[in-house]
Protein backbone atom coordinates (compact mmCIF):
# COMPACT_ATOMS: atom_id res chain seq x y z
CA UNK A 1 0.00 0.00 0.00
CA UNK A 2 0.90 3.67 -0.10
CA UNK A 3 2.61 5.45 2.77
CA UNK A 4 4.29 8.75 3.56
CA UNK A 5 6.97 9.26 6.18
CA UNK A 6 7.84 12.72 7.47
CA UNK A 7 10.56 13.80 9.80
CA UNK A 8 9.25 13.98 13.31
CA UNK A 9 8.78 17.32 14.96
CA UNK A 10 8.44 19.59 16.56
CA UNK A 11 10.94 21.77 14.74
CA UNK A 12 11.92 25.11 16.28
CA UNK A 13 13.91 27.64 14.28
CA UNK A 14 14.92 31.25 14.60
CA UNK A 15 13.62 33.76 12.09
CA UNK A 16 15.62 33.79 8.81
CA UNK A 17 16.95 30.27 9.41
CA UNK A 18 16.98 27.62 6.66
CA UNK A 19 14.21 25.04 6.78
CA UNK A 20 14.20 21.45 5.60
CA UNK A 21 11.39 19.00 6.34
CA UNK A 22 12.12 15.53 5.04
CA UNK A 23 9.46 13.46 3.32
CA UNK A 24 9.78 10.02 1.75
CA UNK A 25 7.06 7.91 0.23
CA UNK A 26 6.14 4.41 -0.82
CA UNK A 27 3.66 4.01 -3.65
CA UNK A 28 2.57 1.18 -5.89
CA UNK A 29 2.15 3.46 -8.88
CA UNK A 30 3.40 6.80 -10.03
CA UNK A 31 1.97 9.33 -7.60
CA UNK A 32 1.49 13.06 -7.55
CA UNK A 33 3.06 14.67 -4.49
CA UNK A 34 1.82 17.57 -2.38
CA UNK A 35 2.71 19.70 0.61
CA UNK A 36 -0.15 21.10 2.66
CA UNK A 37 0.07 23.55 5.58
CA UNK A 38 -2.30 23.85 8.51
CA UNK A 39 -2.34 27.04 10.57
CA UNK A 40 -3.82 26.92 14.08
CA UNK A 41 -7.58 26.52 14.05
CA UNK A 42 -7.77 26.20 10.29
CA UNK A 43 -8.06 23.54 7.61
CA UNK A 44 -5.37 22.48 5.17
CA UNK A 45 -4.00 24.83 2.54
CA UNK A 46 -2.25 23.53 -0.54
CA UNK A 47 1.31 24.84 -0.44
CA UNK A 48 2.81 23.23 -3.54
CA UNK A 49 2.64 20.17 -5.76
CA UNK A 50 4.67 18.14 -8.23
CA UNK A 51 3.30 15.60 -10.64
CA UNK A 52 6.29 13.91 -12.24
CA UNK A 53 9.92 13.09 -11.58
CA UNK A 54 12.27 16.08 -11.30
CA UNK A 55 9.35 18.52 -11.12
CA UNK A 56 9.95 21.34 -8.66
CA UNK A 57 6.94 22.77 -6.89
CA UNK A 58 7.30 26.24 -5.38
CA UNK A 59 5.15 28.76 -3.57
CA UNK A 60 5.72 31.58 -1.04
CA UNK A 61 9.45 30.84 -0.93
CA UNK A 62 8.94 27.13 -0.25
CA UNK A 63 10.28 24.55 -2.69
CA UNK A 64 10.21 20.78 -3.07
CA UNK A 65 11.59 18.56 -5.83
CA UNK A 66 10.06 15.21 -6.83
CA UNK A 67 12.92 12.70 -6.61
CA UNK A 68 11.82 9.36 -7.98
CA UNK A 69 15.19 7.69 -7.46
CA UNK A 70 15.13 8.40 -3.73
CA UNK A 71 11.29 8.45 -3.42
CA UNK A 72 11.54 11.79 -1.66
CA UNK A 73 9.86 15.20 -1.69
CA UNK A 74 11.67 17.31 0.89
CA UNK A 75 10.32 20.76 1.70
CA UNK A 76 12.80 23.65 1.88
CA UNK A 77 12.74 27.37 2.53
CA UNK A 78 15.77 29.60 2.58
CA UNK A 79 14.62 32.05 5.24
CA UNK A 80 11.67 31.31 7.49
CA UNK A 81 9.43 33.89 9.11
CA UNK A 82 7.40 33.82 12.30
CA UNK A 83 4.28 33.65 10.13
CA UNK A 84 5.46 30.27 8.76
CA UNK A 85 4.73 28.66 12.12
CA UNK A 86 2.25 25.88 11.35
CA UNK A 87 1.95 22.14 10.81
CA UNK A 88 3.20 20.88 7.46
CA UNK A 89 1.87 17.71 5.82
CA UNK A 90 3.42 15.78 2.96
CA UNK A 91 0.92 13.79 0.90
CA UNK A 92 0.66 11.63 -2.19
CA UNK A 93 -2.15 10.75 -4.55
CA UNK A 94 -1.90 7.64 -6.62
CA UNK A 95 -4.25 6.14 -9.14
CA UNK A 96 -7.88 6.64 -9.89
CA UNK A 97 -9.07 6.24 -6.30
CA UNK A 98 -8.36 9.93 -5.68
CA UNK A 99 -7.28 9.18 -2.14
CA UNK A 100 -4.66 11.37 -0.50
CA UNK A 101 -2.26 9.57 1.80
CA UNK A 102 -0.80 11.94 4.36
CA UNK A 103 2.29 11.90 6.49
CA UNK A 104 1.93 12.47 10.21
CA UNK A 105 2.69 16.17 9.97
CA UNK A 106 5.59 18.29 11.23
CA UNK A 107 4.99 21.10 13.67
CA UNK A 108 7.17 24.12 12.86
CA UNK A 109 7.66 26.99 15.29
CA UNK A 110 9.65 30.04 14.21
CA UNK A 111 10.90 32.33 16.97
CA UNK A 112 11.56 36.05 16.43
CA UNK B 1 -13.54 33.05 -5.33
CA UNK B 2 -15.12 31.54 -2.25
CA UNK B 3 -13.34 28.52 -0.85
CA UNK B 4 -14.77 25.31 0.53
CA UNK B 5 -17.24 26.14 3.28
CA UNK B 6 -18.24 23.82 6.08
CA UNK B 7 -20.95 24.03 8.72
CA UNK B 8 -21.27 24.02 11.61
CA UNK B 9 -17.84 25.08 12.85
CA UNK B 10 -18.34 23.21 16.10
CA UNK B 11 -20.74 20.45 17.02
CA UNK B 12 -21.24 18.84 20.40
CA UNK B 13 -23.16 15.58 20.65
CA UNK B 14 -23.61 12.84 23.19
CA UNK B 15 -22.73 9.22 22.67
CA UNK B 16 -25.36 7.36 20.62
CA UNK B 17 -26.69 10.45 18.86
CA UNK B 18 -26.38 11.26 15.17
CA UNK B 19 -24.32 14.10 13.69
CA UNK B 20 -24.76 15.80 10.32
CA UNK B 21 -21.95 17.84 8.82
CA UNK B 22 -22.31 19.96 5.70
CA UNK B 23 -19.95 21.07 2.97
CA UNK B 24 -20.18 23.41 -0.02
CA UNK B 25 -17.41 22.97 -2.60
CA UNK B 26 -15.68 25.65 -4.57
CA UNK B 27 -17.89 26.84 -7.40
CA UNK B 28 -17.33 24.65 -10.44
CA UNK B 29 -15.90 21.74 -8.46
CA UNK B 30 -17.78 18.48 -8.83
CA UNK B 31 -15.82 16.22 -6.50
CA UNK B 32 -16.14 16.34 -2.71
CA UNK B 33 -14.00 14.46 -0.22
CA UNK B 34 -14.26 13.91 3.52
CA UNK B 35 -11.34 13.36 5.87
CA UNK B 36 -11.13 12.77 9.59
CA UNK B 37 -8.33 14.34 11.64
CA UNK B 38 -8.34 12.71 15.04
CA UNK B 39 -5.76 13.34 17.73
CA UNK B 40 -3.01 10.80 17.45
CA UNK B 41 -4.40 9.23 14.29
CA UNK B 42 -3.55 11.84 11.70
CA UNK B 43 -5.54 12.52 8.57
CA UNK B 44 -7.62 9.62 7.35
CA UNK B 45 -9.67 9.40 4.18
CA UNK B 46 -13.39 8.83 4.70
CA UNK B 47 -15.35 9.28 1.47
CA UNK B 48 -15.20 10.62 -2.07
CA UNK B 49 -18.26 11.79 -4.01
CA UNK B 50 -18.32 12.82 -7.62
CA UNK B 51 -21.32 13.72 -9.76
CA UNK B 52 -23.65 12.56 -7.00
CA UNK B 53 -22.13 9.11 -6.66
CA UNK B 54 -19.94 7.60 -3.95
CA UNK B 55 -16.69 6.76 -5.76
CA UNK B 56 -14.43 5.58 -2.97
CA UNK B 57 -14.65 4.84 0.72
CA UNK B 58 -11.99 4.62 3.40
CA UNK B 59 -11.70 2.07 6.16
CA UNK B 60 -14.56 3.33 8.33
CA UNK B 61 -17.66 1.51 9.61
CA UNK B 62 -21.01 1.87 7.79
CA UNK B 63 -22.33 4.27 10.41
CA UNK B 64 -20.24 6.86 8.56
CA UNK B 65 -22.22 7.76 5.46
CA UNK B 66 -22.95 10.70 3.28
CA UNK B 67 -24.36 11.98 0.07
CA UNK B 68 -23.80 14.58 -2.60
CA UNK B 69 -26.60 16.79 -3.82
CA UNK B 70 -27.30 17.96 -7.40
CA UNK B 71 -25.62 21.29 -6.61
CA UNK B 72 -22.49 19.28 -5.59
CA UNK B 73 -22.74 20.17 -1.91
CA UNK B 74 -22.38 17.26 0.46
CA UNK B 75 -23.41 15.92 3.83
CA UNK B 76 -21.55 13.58 6.13
CA UNK B 77 -23.68 11.65 8.60
CA UNK B 78 -22.29 9.81 11.58
CA UNK B 79 -24.76 7.55 13.36
CA UNK B 80 -24.55 6.00 16.81
CA UNK B 81 -21.77 8.35 17.84
CA UNK B 82 -18.89 6.99 19.87
CA UNK B 83 -16.41 8.92 21.98
CA UNK B 84 -13.60 8.12 19.53
CA UNK B 85 -15.52 9.90 16.76
CA UNK B 86 -14.42 13.19 18.33
CA UNK B 87 -12.25 14.81 15.68
CA UNK B 88 -11.90 17.57 13.14
CA UNK B 89 -13.78 16.60 9.97
CA UNK B 90 -12.38 18.20 6.86
CA UNK B 91 -14.15 18.52 3.56
CA UNK B 92 -12.26 19.12 0.31
CA UNK B 93 -13.20 19.64 -3.29
CA UNK B 94 -11.50 19.33 -6.66
CA UNK B 95 -12.39 20.36 -10.16
CA UNK B 96 -12.02 16.95 -11.75
CA UNK B 97 -10.85 13.39 -11.23
CA UNK B 98 -7.46 13.88 -12.83
CA UNK B 99 -4.50 12.61 -10.82
CA UNK B 100 -2.93 16.05 -10.92
CA UNK B 101 -5.97 17.94 -9.71
CA UNK B 102 -5.28 19.00 -6.11
CA UNK B 103 -7.76 18.95 -3.27
CA UNK B 104 -8.78 22.24 -1.69
CA UNK B 105 -9.83 21.97 1.93
CA UNK B 106 -12.27 23.84 4.13
CA UNK B 107 -11.62 24.83 7.73
CA UNK B 108 -13.43 21.82 9.10
CA UNK B 109 -16.10 20.95 11.62
CA UNK B 110 -14.92 20.15 15.12
CA UNK B 111 -17.10 17.32 16.43
CA UNK B 112 -17.01 16.60 20.15
CA UNK B 113 -18.77 13.53 21.49
CA UNK B 114 -19.39 13.46 25.24
Coordinates of C-alpha atoms in Angstrom, one line a residue:
Chain A
X1 CA 0.0 0.0 0.0
X2 CA 0.9 3.7 -0.1
X3 CA 2.6 5.5 2.8
X4 CA 4.3 8.8 3.6
X5 CA 7.0 9.3 6.2
X6 CA 7.8 12.7 7.5
X7 CA 10.6 13.8 9.8
X8 CA 9.3 14.0 13.3
X9 CA 8.8 17.3 15.0
X10 CA 8.4 19.6 16.6
X11 CA 10.9 21.8 14.7
X12 CA 11.9 25.1 16.3
X13 CA 13.9 27.6 14.3
X14 CA 14.9 31.3 14.6
X15 CA 13.6 33.8 12.1
X16 CA 15.6 33.8 8.8
X17 CA 17.0 30.3 9.4
X18 CA 17.0 27.6 6.7
X19 CA 14.2 25.0 6.8
X20 CA 14.2 21.4 5.6
X21 CA 11.4 19.0 6.3
X22 CA 12.1 15.5 5.0
X23 CA 9.5 13.5 3.3
X24 CA 9.8 10.0 1.7
X25 CA 7.1 7.9 0.2
X26 CA 6.1 4.4 -0.8
X27 CA 3.7 4.0 -3.6
X28 CA 2.6 1.2 -5.9
X29 CA 2.1 3.5 -8.9
X30 CA 3.4 6.8 -10.0
X31 CA 2.0 9.3 -7.6
X32 CA 1.5 13.1 -7.6
X33 CA 3.1 14.7 -4.5
X34 CA 1.8 17.6 -2.4
X35 CA 2.7 19.7 0.6
X36 CA -0.1 21.1 2.7
X37 CA 0.1 23.5 5.6
X38 CA -2.3 23.8 8.5
X39 CA -2.3 27.0 10.6
X40 CA -3.8 26.9 14.1
X41 CA -7.6 26.5 14.0
X42 CA -7.8 26.2 10.3
X43 CA -8.1 23.5 7.6
X44 CA -5.4 22.5 5.2
X45 CA -4.0 24.8 2.5
X46 CA -2.3 23.5 -0.5
X47 CA 1.3 24.8 -0.4
X48 CA 2.8 23.2 -3.5
X49 CA 2.6 20.2 -5.8
X50 CA 4.7 18.1 -8.2
X51 CA 3.3 15.6 -10.6
X52 CA 6.3 13.9 -12.2
X53 CA 9.9 13.1 -11.6
X54 CA 12.3 16.1 -11.3
X55 CA 9.4 18.5 -11.1
X56 CA 10.0 21.3 -8.7
X57 CA 6.9 22.8 -6.9
X58 CA 7.3 26.2 -5.4
X59 CA 5.2 28.8 -3.6
X60 CA 5.7 31.6 -1.0
X61 CA 9.5 30.8 -0.9
X62 CA 8.9 27.1 -0.3
X63 CA 10.3 24.5 -2.7
X64 CA 10.2 20.8 -3.1
X65 CA 11.6 18.6 -5.8
X66 CA 10.1 15.2 -6.8
X67 CA 12.9 12.7 -6.6
X68 CA 11.8 9.4 -8.0
X69 CA 15.2 7.7 -7.5
X70 CA 15.1 8.4 -3.7
X71 CA 11.3 8.4 -3.4
X72 CA 11.5 11.8 -1.7
X73 CA 9.9 15.2 -1.7
X74 CA 11.7 17.3 0.9
X75 CA 10.3 20.8 1.7
X76 CA 12.8 23.7 1.9
X77 CA 12.7 27.4 2.5
X78 CA 15.8 29.6 2.6
X79 CA 14.6 32.0 5.2
X80 CA 11.7 31.3 7.5
X81 CA 9.4 33.9 9.1
X82 CA 7.4 33.8 12.3
X83 CA 4.3 33.6 10.1
X84 CA 5.5 30.3 8.8
X85 CA 4.7 28.7 12.1
X86 CA 2.3 25.9 11.3
X87 CA 1.9 22.1 10.8
X88 CA 3.2 20.9 7.5
X89 CA 1.9 17.7 5.8
X90 CA 3.4 15.8 3.0
X91 CA 0.9 13.8 0.9
X92 CA 0.7 11.6 -2.2
X93 CA -2.1 10.8 -4.6
X94 CA -1.9 7.6 -6.6
X95 CA -4.3 6.1 -9.1
X96 CA -7.9 6.6 -9.9
X97 CA -9.1 6.2 -6.3
X98 CA -8.4 9.9 -5.7
X99 CA -7.3 9.2 -2.1
X100 CA -4.7 11.4 -0.5
X101 CA -2.3 9.6 1.8
X102 CA -0.8 11.9 4.4
X103 CA 2.3 11.9 6.5
X104 CA 1.9 12.5 10.2
X105 CA 2.7 16.2 10.0
X106 CA 5.6 18.3 11.2
X107 CA 5.0 21.1 13.7
X108 CA 7.2 24.1 12.9
X109 CA 7.7 27.0 15.3
X110 CA 9.7 30.0 14.2
X111 CA 10.9 32.3 17.0
X112 CA 11.6 36.1 16.4
Chain B
X1 CA -13.5 33.0 -5.3
X2 CA -15.1 31.5 -2.2
X3 CA -13.3 28.5 -0.9
X4 CA -14.8 25.3 0.5
X5 CA -17.2 26.1 3.3
X6 CA -18.2 23.8 6.1
X7 CA -20.9 24.0 8.7
X8 CA -21.3 24.0 11.6
X9 CA -17.8 25.1 12.8
X10 CA -18.3 23.2 16.1
X11 CA -20.7 20.5 17.0
X12 CA -21.2 18.8 20.4
X13 CA -23.2 15.6 20.7
X14 CA -23.6 12.8 23.2
X15 CA -22.7 9.2 22.7
X16 CA -25.4 7.4 20.6
X17 CA -26.7 10.5 18.9
X18 CA -26.4 11.3 15.2
X19 CA -24.3 14.1 13.7
X20 CA -24.8 15.8 10.3
X21 CA -22.0 17.8 8.8
X22 CA -22.3 20.0 5.7
X23 CA -20.0 21.1 3.0
X24 CA -20.2 23.4 0.0
X25 CA -17.4 23.0 -2.6
X26 CA -15.7 25.7 -4.6
X27 CA -17.9 26.8 -7.4
X28 CA -17.3 24.6 -10.4
X29 CA -15.9 21.7 -8.5
X30 CA -17.8 18.5 -8.8
X31 CA -15.8 16.2 -6.5
X32 CA -16.1 16.3 -2.7
X33 CA -14.0 14.5 -0.2
X34 CA -14.3 13.9 3.5
X35 CA -11.3 13.4 5.9
X36 CA -11.1 12.8 9.6
X37 CA -8.3 14.3 11.6
X38 CA -8.3 12.7 15.0
X39 CA -5.8 13.3 17.7
X40 CA -3.0 10.8 17.5
X41 CA -4.4 9.2 14.3
X42 CA -3.6 11.8 11.7
X43 CA -5.5 12.5 8.6
X44 CA -7.6 9.6 7.4
X45 CA -9.7 9.4 4.2
X46 CA -13.4 8.8 4.7
X47 CA -15.4 9.3 1.5
X48 CA -15.2 10.6 -2.1
X49 CA -18.3 11.8 -4.0
X50 CA -18.3 12.8 -7.6
X51 CA -21.3 13.7 -9.8
X52 CA -23.6 12.6 -7.0
X53 CA -22.1 9.1 -6.7
X54 CA -19.9 7.6 -3.9
X55 CA -16.7 6.8 -5.8
X56 CA -14.4 5.6 -3.0
X57 CA -14.6 4.8 0.7
X58 CA -12.0 4.6 3.4
X59 CA -11.7 2.1 6.2
X60 CA -14.6 3.3 8.3
X61 CA -17.7 1.5 9.6
X62 CA -21.0 1.9 7.8
X63 CA -22.3 4.3 10.4
X64 CA -20.2 6.9 8.6
X65 CA -22.2 7.8 5.5
X66 CA -22.9 10.7 3.3
X67 CA -24.4 12.0 0.1
X68 CA -23.8 14.6 -2.6
X69 CA -26.6 16.8 -3.8
X70 CA -27.3 18.0 -7.4
X71 CA -25.6 21.3 -6.6
X72 CA -22.5 19.3 -5.6
X73 CA -22.7 20.2 -1.9
X74 CA -22.4 17.3 0.5
X75 CA -23.4 15.9 3.8
X76 CA -21.5 13.6 6.1
X77 CA -23.7 11.6 8.6
X78 CA -22.3 9.8 11.6
X79 CA -24.8 7.5 13.4
X80 CA -24.5 6.0 16.8
X81 CA -21.8 8.4 17.8
X82 CA -18.9 7.0 19.9
X83 CA -16.4 8.9 22.0
X84 CA -13.6 8.1 19.5
X85 CA -15.5 9.9 16.8
X86 CA -14.4 13.2 18.3
X87 CA -12.2 14.8 15.7
X88 CA -11.9 17.6 13.1
X89 CA -13.8 16.6 10.0
X90 CA -12.4 18.2 6.9
X91 CA -14.1 18.5 3.6
X92 CA -12.3 19.1 0.3
X93 CA -13.2 19.6 -3.3
X94 CA -11.5 19.3 -6.7
X95 CA -12.4 20.4 -10.2
X96 CA -12.0 17.0 -11.8
X97 CA -10.9 13.4 -11.2
X98 CA -7.5 13.9 -12.8
X99 CA -4.5 12.6 -10.8
X100 CA -2.9 16.1 -10.9
X101 CA -6.0 17.9 -9.7
X102 CA -5.3 19.0 -6.1
X103 CA -7.8 19.0 -3.3
X104 CA -8.8 22.2 -1.7
X105 CA -9.8 22.0 1.9
X106 CA -12.3 23.8 4.1
X107 CA -11.6 24.8 7.7
X108 CA -13.4 21.8 9.1
X109 CA -16.1 20.9 11.6
X110 CA -14.9 20.2 15.1
X111 CA -17.1 17.3 16.4
X112 CA -17.0 16.6 20.1
X113 CA -18.8 13.5 21.5
X114 CA -19.4 13.5 25.2

